[in-house]
Amino acid sequence: MNQSKKRIAILGSTGSIGIQTLDIISRNPALFEVSTLIGGSRLEPLVAQAKAYNPKRVIIADERQKGALTAALSGSGIEVAAGDAAIAESMLADDTDMVVTATVGYSGLLPTIRAIESGKDIALANKETLVVAGELVSEMLSKSHTRVIPVDSEHSAIYQCLVGEDSAKIKQLIITASGGPFRTLPKEALASVTAAQALKHPNWDMGAKITIDSATMLNKAFEIIEARWLFNVDGDKISAVVHPQSIVHSMVEFEDGAVKAQLGIPDMHLPISYALGETHRLPTGERPLTLADYRTLTFEAPDTDKFPCLTLAHYSLERGGNTACVVNAANEIANEAFRRDQIGFNDIFDVITRTIGLVGFIERPTLDDYIATNTEARNIASELIKKK
Ligand code: MG
């Protein structure tokens, strides 16, 4: 391998962010090469990616598919492995310079922690890492050489706004939200909306889980929690504003009253390439932003009566401990149940809040406590859904 190129491992390569990351790598072959591709359970796209990018190793999380993956790549010289232990182990490989954590959900936590321990730079797209265990991960980061550059568009925007600024002068982080597909529906209509309706997101092309989180606005709650740990800013200085056009990606207000914003078309190629380039600006192939085409950019306060999941951000940060870990775990179960039409839209908030009340509170969780909390909350949320 050519050592002058940055060697990238992609955790979650077959998902939406993973595919777009490979796009950026293809556009910049002199700068990047792929060391490791890690997929979940979809064999065919993973094999196709491996053949196109010729990484050192390919890992599939679903161990039952190891045989098929090995057969598909036999003779290629690419190492094949499967399962969570192999994924965690690959985070330590010294032929990787940067890990893109593009996987969705709690499953991103342990590999990300391994990558931090081995001092790899991280392009962080897995927001759940900081939602579930933000305090612990922040402590680890403060003692390590790892640099974390956010990929989430809102956090990339804030990161870009903070270049050259003194973080002690931050008055407020203002995170923009599209408001999701149900923003304009009356509250009464939300009880009967379906997953298929929610999956028609107005602006962003994302995976199914995060699209439902966007519809409930829990995604925005998670982004407030993520921002709290990423930028070390207290929760009461972080707010969300609904901006349906998704052109302003987020803003920072400073003590002198200045507000900086980062704008662009809603497309993840920009924040991904900004992270891969470690804040150097690379060609992304994006359409240019023509403001005159939009004519008006609007902003409104979020409606927490209709979308109560948004309130779980400040609630979780104030209560602290393992609360956000419970919220995330209960949501992973409820979100999936909604996608399978097993529960209604408003049940998602109900399942999460009831799970919070039933899981033991831990004020200073260790990593093992987070792991146990995740399991306990998932079990309780599943039981609550069975009774619905
Ligand atoms: Mg986002």
PDB file of C-alpha atoms in Angstrom, residues 55-308:
ATOM      1  CA  PRO A  55      -9.032  -3.213   0.715  1.00  0.00           C
ATOM      2  CA  LYS A  56      -6.701  -5.147   3.012  1.00  0.00           C
ATOM      3  CA  ARG A  57      -9.652  -6.773   4.775  1.00  0.00           C
ATOM      4  CA  VAL A  58     -13.422  -7.110   4.622  1.00  0.00           C
ATOM      5  CA  ILE A  59     -15.552  -7.947   7.643  1.00  0.00           C
ATOM      6  CA  ILE A  60     -19.226  -8.786   7.832  1.00  0.00           C
ATOM      7  CA  ALA A  61     -21.016  -8.442  11.182  1.00  0.00           C
ATOM      8  CA  ASP A  62     -23.405 -11.327  10.466  1.00  0.00           C
ATOM      9  CA  GLU A  63     -21.222 -14.380  11.172  1.00  0.00           C
ATOM     10  CA  ARG A  64     -23.549 -16.709   9.253  1.00  0.00           C
ATOM     11  CA  GLN A  65     -22.386 -15.050   6.042  1.00  0.00           C
ATOM     12  CA  LYS A  66     -18.671 -15.555   6.584  1.00  0.00           C
ATOM     13  CA  GLY A  67     -18.556 -18.646   4.346  1.00  0.00           C
ATOM     14  CA  ALA A  68     -20.323 -16.920   1.480  1.00  0.00           C
ATOM     15  CA  LEU A  69     -18.111 -13.829   1.813  1.00  0.00           C
ATOM     16  CA  THR A  70     -14.958 -15.981   1.848  1.00  0.00           C
ATOM     17  CA  ALA A  71     -16.113 -17.851  -1.272  1.00  0.00           C
ATOM     18  CA  ALA A  72     -17.006 -14.646  -3.104  1.00  0.00           C
ATOM     19  CA  LEU A  73     -13.564 -13.122  -2.453  1.00  0.00           C
ATOM     20  CA  SER A  74     -11.412 -16.254  -2.794  1.00  0.00           C
ATOM     21  CA  GLY A  75      -8.258 -15.628  -4.787  1.00  0.00           C
ATOM     22  CA  SER A  76      -8.518 -11.856  -4.287  1.00  0.00           C
ATOM     23  CA  GLY A  77      -5.902 -11.739  -1.527  1.00  0.00           C
ATOM     24  CA  ILE A  78      -8.374  -9.805   0.666  1.00  0.00           C
ATOM     25  CA  GLU A  79      -8.590 -11.015   4.277  1.00  0.00           C
ATOM     26  CA  VAL A  80     -12.112 -12.011   5.296  1.00  0.00           C
ATOM     27  CA  ALA A  81     -13.529 -12.072   8.825  1.00  0.00           C
ATOM     28  CA  ALA A  82     -16.921 -11.928  10.533  1.00  0.00           C
ATOM     29  CA  GLY A  83     -18.511 -10.961  13.842  1.00  0.00           C
ATOM     30  CA  ASP A  84     -18.252  -8.236  16.463  1.00  0.00           C
ATOM     31  CA  ALA A  85     -14.913  -9.411  17.893  1.00  0.00           C
ATOM     32  CA  ALA A  86     -13.270  -9.250  14.459  1.00  0.00           C
ATOM     33  CA  ILE A  87     -14.737  -5.762  13.936  1.00  0.00           C
ATOM     34  CA  ALA A  88     -13.364  -4.537  17.277  1.00  0.00           C
ATOM     35  CA  GLU A  89      -9.969  -6.126  16.528  1.00  0.00           C
ATOM     36  CA  SER A  90      -9.791  -4.424  13.123  1.00  0.00           C
ATOM     37  CA  MET A  91     -10.019  -1.027  14.825  1.00  0.00           C
ATOM     38  CA  LEU A  92      -6.512  -1.658  16.184  1.00  0.00           C
ATOM     39  CA  ALA A  93      -4.924  -2.442  12.774  1.00  0.00           C
ATOM     40  CA  ASP A  94      -1.835  -0.324  12.143  1.00  0.00           C
ATOM     41  CA  ASP A  95      -2.581  -0.115   8.415  1.00  0.00           C
ATOM     42  CA  THR A  96      -5.463   2.287   9.128  1.00  0.00           C
ATOM     43  CA  ASP A  97      -5.117   6.053   9.708  1.00  0.00           C
ATOM     44  CA  MET A  98      -8.762   7.047  10.023  1.00  0.00           C
ATOM     45  CA  VAL A  99     -11.980   5.238  10.867  1.00  0.00           C
ATOM     46  CA  VAL A 100     -15.287   6.439   9.431  1.00  0.00           C
ATOM     47  CA  THR A 101     -17.948   5.261  11.884  1.00  0.00           C
ATOM     48  CA  ALA A 102     -20.852   5.162   9.469  1.00  0.00           C
ATOM     49  CA  THR A 103     -22.898   2.494  11.207  1.00  0.00           C
ATOM     50  CA  VAL A 104     -26.279   3.287  12.784  1.00  0.00           C
ATOM     51  CA  GLY A 105     -27.179   2.696  16.409  1.00  0.00           C
ATOM     52  CA  TYR A 106     -25.656   1.307  19.590  1.00  0.00           C
ATOM     53  CA  SER A 107     -23.549  -1.162  17.603  1.00  0.00           C
ATOM     54  CA  GLY A 108     -21.182   1.695  16.764  1.00  0.00           C
ATOM     55  CA  LEU A 109     -20.164   2.244  20.388  1.00  0.00           C
ATOM     56  CA  LEU A 110     -17.660  -0.539  21.087  1.00  0.00           C
ATOM     57  CA  PRO A 111     -15.726  -0.330  17.788  1.00  0.00           C
ATOM     58  CA  THR A 112     -15.503   3.457  18.214  1.00  0.00           C
ATOM     59  CA  ILE A 113     -14.095   3.011  21.710  1.00  0.00           C
ATOM     60  CA  ARG A 114     -11.488   0.572  20.325  1.00  0.00           C
ATOM     61  CA  ALA A 115     -10.541   3.095  17.623  1.00  0.00           C
ATOM     62  CA  ILE A 116     -10.102   5.799  20.294  1.00  0.00           C
ATOM     63  CA  GLU A 117      -7.945   3.459  22.379  1.00  0.00           C
ATOM     64  CA  SER A 118      -5.667   2.833  19.407  1.00  0.00           C
ATOM     65  CA  GLY A 119      -5.362   6.557  18.667  1.00  0.00           C
ATOM     66  CA  LYS A 120      -6.982   6.481  15.219  1.00  0.00           C
ATOM     67  CA  ASP A 121      -8.543   9.631  13.869  1.00  0.00           C
ATOM     68  CA  ILE A 122     -12.295   9.280  13.662  1.00  0.00           C
ATOM     69  CA  ALA A 123     -14.774  10.702  11.189  1.00  0.00           C
ATOM     70  CA  LEU A 124     -17.790  10.316  13.446  1.00  0.00           C
ATOM     71  CA  ALA A 125     -21.096   9.625  11.739  1.00  0.00           C
ATOM     72  CA  ASN A 126     -22.408   7.255  14.432  1.00  0.00           C
ATOM     73  CA  LYS A 127     -24.096   9.777  16.710  1.00  0.00           C
ATOM     74  CA  GLU A 128     -25.249   7.067  19.118  1.00  0.00           C
ATOM     75  CA  THR A 129     -21.666   6.702  20.420  1.00  0.00           C
ATOM     76  CA  LEU A 130     -21.926  10.123  22.072  1.00  0.00           C
ATOM     77  CA  VAL A 131     -25.627   9.753  22.892  1.00  0.00           C
ATOM     78  CA  VAL A 132     -25.173   6.454  24.733  1.00  0.00           C
ATOM     79  CA  ALA A 133     -21.868   7.102  26.495  1.00  0.00           C
ATOM     80  CA  GLY A 134     -20.969  10.741  25.854  1.00  0.00           C
ATOM     81  CA  GLU A 135     -19.437  11.451  29.238  1.00  0.00           C
ATOM     82  CA  LEU A 136     -17.243   8.334  29.206  1.00  0.00           C
ATOM     83  CA  VAL A 137     -16.178   8.786  25.578  1.00  0.00           C
ATOM     84  CA  SER A 138     -15.339  12.486  26.194  1.00  0.00           C
ATOM     85  CA  GLU A 139     -13.143  11.513  29.126  1.00  0.00           C
ATOM     86  CA  MET A 140     -11.363   8.926  26.966  1.00  0.00           C
ATOM     87  CA  LEU A 141     -10.872  11.469  24.182  1.00  0.00           C
ATOM     88  CA  SER A 142      -9.384  14.043  26.547  1.00  0.00           C
ATOM     89  CA  LYS A 143      -6.662  11.528  27.443  1.00  0.00           C
ATOM     90  CA  SER A 144      -5.954  10.262  23.902  1.00  0.00           C
ATOM     91  CA  HIS A 145      -4.390  11.565  20.689  1.00  0.00           C
ATOM     92  CA  THR A 146      -7.505  10.705  18.710  1.00  0.00           C
ATOM     93  CA  ARG A 147      -9.085  13.515  16.740  1.00  0.00           C
ATOM     94  CA  VAL A 148     -12.822  13.306  16.214  1.00  0.00           C
ATOM     95  CA  ILE A 149     -14.236  15.216  13.260  1.00  0.00           C
ATOM     96  CA  PRO A 150     -18.020  15.116  13.054  1.00  0.00           C
ATOM     97  CA  VAL A 151     -19.796  13.933   9.920  1.00  0.00           C
ATOM     98  CA  ASP A 152     -23.339  14.730  11.051  1.00  0.00           C
ATOM     99  CA  SER A 153     -24.175  17.775   8.896  1.00  0.00           C
ATOM    100  CA  GLU A 154     -25.228  19.939  11.849  1.00  0.00           C
ATOM    101  CA  HIS A 155     -22.080  19.200  13.834  1.00  0.00           C
ATOM    102  CA  SER A 156     -19.877  19.632  10.782  1.00  0.00           C
ATOM    103  CA  ALA A 157     -21.490  23.060  10.368  1.00  0.00           C
ATOM    104  CA  ILE A 158     -20.788  23.999  13.991  1.00  0.00           C
ATOM    105  CA  TYR A 159     -17.235  22.658  13.671  1.00  0.00           C
ATOM    106  CA  GLN A 160     -16.724  24.839  10.578  1.00  0.00           C
ATOM    107  CA  CYS A 161     -18.211  27.892  12.362  1.00  0.00           C
ATOM    108  CA  LEU A 162     -15.781  27.407  15.268  1.00  0.00           C
ATOM    109  CA  VAL A 163     -12.587  27.454  13.176  1.00  0.00           C
ATOM    110  CA  GLY A 164     -10.510  30.357  14.493  1.00  0.00           C
ATOM    111  CA  GLU A 165     -12.876  31.057  17.388  1.00  0.00           C
ATOM    112  CA  ASP A 166     -12.410  30.925  21.165  1.00  0.00           C
ATOM    113  CA  SER A 167     -14.836  28.288  22.437  1.00  0.00           C
ATOM    114  CA  ALA A 168     -15.074  30.135  25.772  1.00  0.00           C
ATOM    115  CA  LYS A 169     -16.964  32.874  23.873  1.00  0.00           C
ATOM    116  CA  ILE A 170     -19.770  30.601  22.663  1.00  0.00           C
ATOM    117  CA  LYS A 171     -23.152  31.868  23.821  1.00  0.00           C
ATOM    118  CA  GLN A 172     -25.292  29.283  22.088  1.00  0.00           C
ATOM    119  CA  LEU A 173     -25.218  26.437  19.559  1.00  0.00           C
ATOM    120  CA  ILE A 174     -28.280  26.549  17.323  1.00  0.00           C
ATOM    121  CA  ILE A 175     -28.981  23.239  15.592  1.00  0.00           C
ATOM    122  CA  THR A 176     -31.282  23.388  12.588  1.00  0.00           C
ATOM    123  CA  ALA A 177     -33.959  20.744  12.011  1.00  0.00           C
ATOM    124  CA  SER A 178     -35.963  20.098   8.847  1.00  0.00           C
ATOM    125  CA  GLY A 179     -38.978  19.322  11.037  1.00  0.00           C
ATOM    126  CA  GLY A 180     -39.429  16.017   9.200  1.00  0.00           C
ATOM    127  CA  PRO A 181     -42.295  14.825   7.001  1.00  0.00           C
ATOM    128  CA  PHE A 182     -45.045  15.498   9.599  1.00  0.00           C
ATOM    129  CA  ARG A 183     -44.118  19.082  10.489  1.00  0.00           C
ATOM    130  CA  THR A 184     -47.296  20.576   9.061  1.00  0.00           C
ATOM    131  CA  LEU A 185     -49.743  17.818  10.083  1.00  0.00           C
ATOM    132  CA  PRO A 186     -52.166  18.592  12.912  1.00  0.00           C
ATOM    133  CA  LYS A 187     -51.395  16.816  16.186  1.00  0.00           C
ATOM    134  CA  GLU A 188     -54.502  14.590  15.926  1.00  0.00           C
ATOM    135  CA  ALA A 189     -53.285  13.150  12.611  1.00  0.00           C
ATOM    136  CA  LEU A 190     -50.029  11.847  14.069  1.00  0.00           C
ATOM    137  CA  ALA A 191     -51.699   8.889  15.815  1.00  0.00           C
ATOM    138  CA  SER A 192     -52.438   7.241  12.476  1.00  0.00           C
ATOM    139  CA  VAL A 193     -49.397   8.070  10.327  1.00  0.00           C
ATOM    140  CA  THR A 194     -47.469   5.117   8.922  1.00  0.00           C
ATOM    141  CA  ALA A 195     -43.806   4.256   8.542  1.00  0.00           C
ATOM    142  CA  ALA A 196     -44.174   4.442   4.760  1.00  0.00           C
ATOM    143  CA  GLN A 197     -45.298   8.080   5.077  1.00  0.00           C
ATOM    144  CA  ALA A 198     -42.442   8.868   7.456  1.00  0.00           C
ATOM    145  CA  LEU A 199     -39.897   7.375   5.074  1.00  0.00           C
ATOM    146  CA  LYS A 200     -40.639  10.090   2.511  1.00  0.00           C
ATOM    147  CA  HIS A 201     -38.216  12.593   4.004  1.00  0.00           C
ATOM    148  CA  PRO A 202     -38.504  16.032   2.375  1.00  0.00           C
ATOM    149  CA  ASN A 203     -34.806  16.961   2.067  1.00  0.00           C
ATOM    150  CA  TRP A 204     -32.298  14.382   3.193  1.00  0.00           C
ATOM    151  CA  ASP A 205     -31.698  10.957   1.694  1.00  0.00           C
ATOM    152  CA  MET A 206     -30.912   8.796   4.733  1.00  0.00           C
ATOM    153  CA  GLY A 207     -31.282   5.282   6.076  1.00  0.00           C
ATOM    154  CA  ALA A 208     -34.673   4.076   7.372  1.00  0.00           C
ATOM    155  CA  LYS A 209     -33.877   4.201  11.109  1.00  0.00           C
ATOM    156  CA  ILE A 210     -32.623   7.782  11.083  1.00  0.00           C
ATOM    157  CA  THR A 211     -35.487   8.883   8.830  1.00  0.00           C
ATOM    158  CA  ILE A 212     -38.001   7.711  11.452  1.00  0.00           C
ATOM    159  CA  ASP A 213     -35.891   9.430  14.153  1.00  0.00           C
ATOM    160  CA  SER A 214     -36.125  12.568  12.050  1.00  0.00           C
ATOM    161  CA  ALA A 215     -39.940  12.260  11.866  1.00  0.00           C
ATOM    162  CA  THR A 216     -40.238  11.990  15.678  1.00  0.00           C
ATOM    163  CA  MET A 217     -37.524  14.686  16.079  1.00  0.00           C
ATOM    164  CA  LEU A 218     -35.645  12.300  18.364  1.00  0.00           C
ATOM    165  CA  ASN A 219     -32.819  12.606  15.832  1.00  0.00           C
ATOM    166  CA  LYS A 220     -32.613  16.280  16.792  1.00  0.00           C
ATOM    167  CA  ALA A 221     -32.648  15.389  20.488  1.00  0.00           C
ATOM    168  CA  PHE A 222     -29.731  13.026  19.829  1.00  0.00           C
ATOM    169  CA  GLU A 223     -27.910  15.770  17.945  1.00  0.00           C
ATOM    170  CA  ILE A 224     -28.254  18.135  20.923  1.00  0.00           C
ATOM    171  CA  ILE A 225     -26.731  15.449  23.165  1.00  0.00           C
ATOM    172  CA  GLU A 226     -24.021  14.747  20.567  1.00  0.00           C
ATOM    173  CA  ALA A 227     -23.185  18.482  20.397  1.00  0.00           C
ATOM    174  CA  ARG A 228     -22.993  18.733  24.181  1.00  0.00           C
ATOM    175  CA  TRP A 229     -20.152  16.189  24.282  1.00  0.00           C
ATOM    176  CA  LEU A 230     -18.504  16.988  20.974  1.00  0.00           C
ATOM    177  CA  PHE A 231     -18.090  20.700  21.711  1.00  0.00           C
ATOM    178  CA  ASN A 232     -18.109  20.579  25.537  1.00  0.00           C
ATOM    179  CA  VAL A 233     -20.959  23.090  25.733  1.00  0.00           C
ATOM    180  CA  ASP A 234     -23.616  22.814  28.459  1.00  0.00           C
ATOM    181  CA  GLY A 235     -27.011  21.528  27.345  1.00  0.00           C
ATOM    182  CA  ASP A 236     -28.771  24.759  28.329  1.00  0.00           C
ATOM    183  CA  LYS A 237     -26.688  26.560  25.677  1.00  0.00           C
ATOM    184  CA  ILE A 238     -27.854  24.261  22.876  1.00  0.00           C
ATOM    185  CA  SER A 239     -31.170  24.712  21.108  1.00  0.00           C
ATOM    186  CA  ALA A 240     -32.941  23.508  17.980  1.00  0.00           C
ATOM    187  CA  VAL A 241     -34.722  25.633  15.402  1.00  0.00           C
ATOM    188  CA  VAL A 242     -36.902  24.277  12.611  1.00  0.00           C
ATOM    189  CA  HIS A 243     -35.648  25.300   9.168  1.00  0.00           C
ATOM    190  CA  PRO A 244     -37.637  23.342   6.567  1.00  0.00           C
ATOM    191  CA  GLN A 245     -35.364  24.133   3.588  1.00  0.00           C
ATOM    192  CA  SER A 246     -32.288  22.491   5.251  1.00  0.00           C
ATOM    193  CA  ILE A 247     -29.909  25.041   3.697  1.00  0.00           C
ATOM    194  CA  VAL A 248     -28.515  26.515   6.928  1.00  0.00           C
ATOM    195  CA  HIS A 249     -26.892  23.439   8.475  1.00  0.00           C
ATOM    196  CA  SER A 250     -26.452  24.956  11.957  1.00  0.00           C
ATOM    197  CA  MET A 251     -25.261  28.117  13.694  1.00  0.00           C
ATOM    198  CA  VAL A 252     -23.125  29.387  16.547  1.00  0.00           C
ATOM    199  CA  GLU A 253     -23.955  32.539  18.487  1.00  0.00           C
ATOM    200  CA  PHE A 254     -21.057  34.254  20.257  1.00  0.00           C
ATOM    201  CA  GLU A 255     -21.023  36.507  23.312  1.00  0.00           C
ATOM    202  CA  ASP A 256     -20.763  39.679  21.225  1.00  0.00           C
ATOM    203  CA  GLY A 257     -24.037  38.791  19.471  1.00  0.00           C
ATOM    204  CA  ALA A 258     -22.449  37.573  16.217  1.00  0.00           C
ATOM    205  CA  VAL A 259     -24.075  34.483  14.717  1.00  0.00           C
ATOM    206  CA  LYS A 260     -22.087  32.352  12.260  1.00  0.00           C
ATOM    207  CA  ALA A 261     -23.796  29.802  10.032  1.00  0.00           C
ATOM    208  CA  GLN A 262     -22.653  27.265   7.461  1.00  0.00           C
ATOM    209  CA  LEU A 263     -24.872  26.903   4.404  1.00  0.00           C
ATOM    210  CA  GLY A 264     -25.023  24.420   1.561  1.00  0.00           C
ATOM    211  CA  ILE A 265     -27.383  22.145  -0.311  1.00  0.00           C
ATOM    212  CA  PRO A 266     -28.621  19.204   1.803  1.00  0.00           C
ATOM    213  CA  ASP A 267     -26.130  16.548   0.716  1.00  0.00           C
ATOM    214  CA  MET A 268     -23.834  14.532   2.967  1.00  0.00           C
ATOM    215  CA  HIS A 269     -20.896  14.551   0.540  1.00  0.00           C
ATOM    216  CA  LEU A 270     -19.712  17.896   1.938  1.00  0.00           C
ATOM    217  CA  PRO A 271     -19.547  16.991   5.651  1.00  0.00           C
ATOM    218  CA  ILE A 272     -18.042  13.594   4.801  1.00  0.00           C
ATOM    219  CA  SER A 273     -15.300  15.091   2.630  1.00  0.00           C
ATOM    220  CA  TYR A 274     -14.588  17.825   5.202  1.00  0.00           C
ATOM    221  CA  ALA A 275     -14.025  15.100   7.809  1.00  0.00           C
ATOM    222  CA  LEU A 276     -11.969  12.837   5.512  1.00  0.00           C
ATOM    223  CA  GLY A 277      -9.804  15.790   4.521  1.00  0.00           C
ATOM    224  CA  GLU A 278      -9.418  16.739   8.207  1.00  0.00           C
ATOM    225  CA  THR A 279     -10.936  20.162   7.498  1.00  0.00           C
ATOM    226  CA  HIS A 280      -9.111  20.659   4.156  1.00  0.00           C
ATOM    227  CA  ARG A 281     -11.678  21.358   1.478  1.00  0.00           C
ATOM    228  CA  LEU A 282     -11.839  18.709  -1.241  1.00  0.00           C
ATOM    229  CA  PRO A 283     -13.820  18.421  -4.475  1.00  0.00           C
ATOM    230  CA  THR A 284     -17.187  16.878  -3.615  1.00  0.00           C
ATOM    231  CA  GLY A 285     -19.034  17.051  -6.925  1.00  0.00           C
ATOM    232  CA  GLU A 286     -21.877  18.857  -5.147  1.00  0.00           C
ATOM    233  CA  ARG A 287     -24.384  21.007  -6.941  1.00  0.00           C
ATOM    234  CA  PRO A 288     -23.647  24.643  -6.095  1.00  0.00           C
ATOM    235  CA  LEU A 289     -25.977  26.446  -3.714  1.00  0.00           C
ATOM    236  CA  THR A 290     -27.897  29.106  -5.655  1.00  0.00           C
ATOM    237  CA  LEU A 291     -29.658  31.136  -3.001  1.00  0.00           C
ATOM    238  CA  ALA A 292     -31.868  32.948  -5.515  1.00  0.00           C
ATOM    239  CA  ASP A 293     -33.469  29.578  -6.336  1.00  0.00           C
ATOM    240  CA  TYR A 294     -34.719  29.360  -2.768  1.00  0.00           C
ATOM    241  CA  ARG A 295     -35.889  32.982  -2.405  1.00  0.00           C
ATOM    242  CA  THR A 296     -36.921  32.458   1.215  1.00  0.00           C
ATOM    243  CA  LEU A 297     -35.302  30.615   4.084  1.00  0.00           C
ATOM    244  CA  THR A 298     -37.666  30.231   7.035  1.00  0.00           C
ATOM    245  CA  PHE A 299     -37.176  29.434  10.708  1.00  0.00           C
ATOM    246  CA  GLU A 300     -39.666  28.510  13.418  1.00  0.00           C
ATOM    247  CA  ALA A 301     -39.622  27.210  16.980  1.00  0.00           C
ATOM    248  CA  PRO A 302     -40.077  23.424  17.209  1.00  0.00           C
ATOM    249  CA  ASP A 303     -43.491  22.195  18.379  1.00  0.00           C
ATOM    250  CA  THR A 304     -42.662  19.967  21.354  1.00  0.00           C
ATOM    251  CA  ASP A 305     -46.368  19.344  21.989  1.00  0.00           C
ATOM    252  CA  LYS A 306     -46.532  17.497  18.653  1.00  0.00           C
ATOM    253  CA  PHE A 307     -42.992  16.123  18.820  1.00  0.00           C
ATOM    254  CA  PRO A 308     -42.306  15.477  22.540  1.00  0.00           C
TER     255      PRO A 308
END
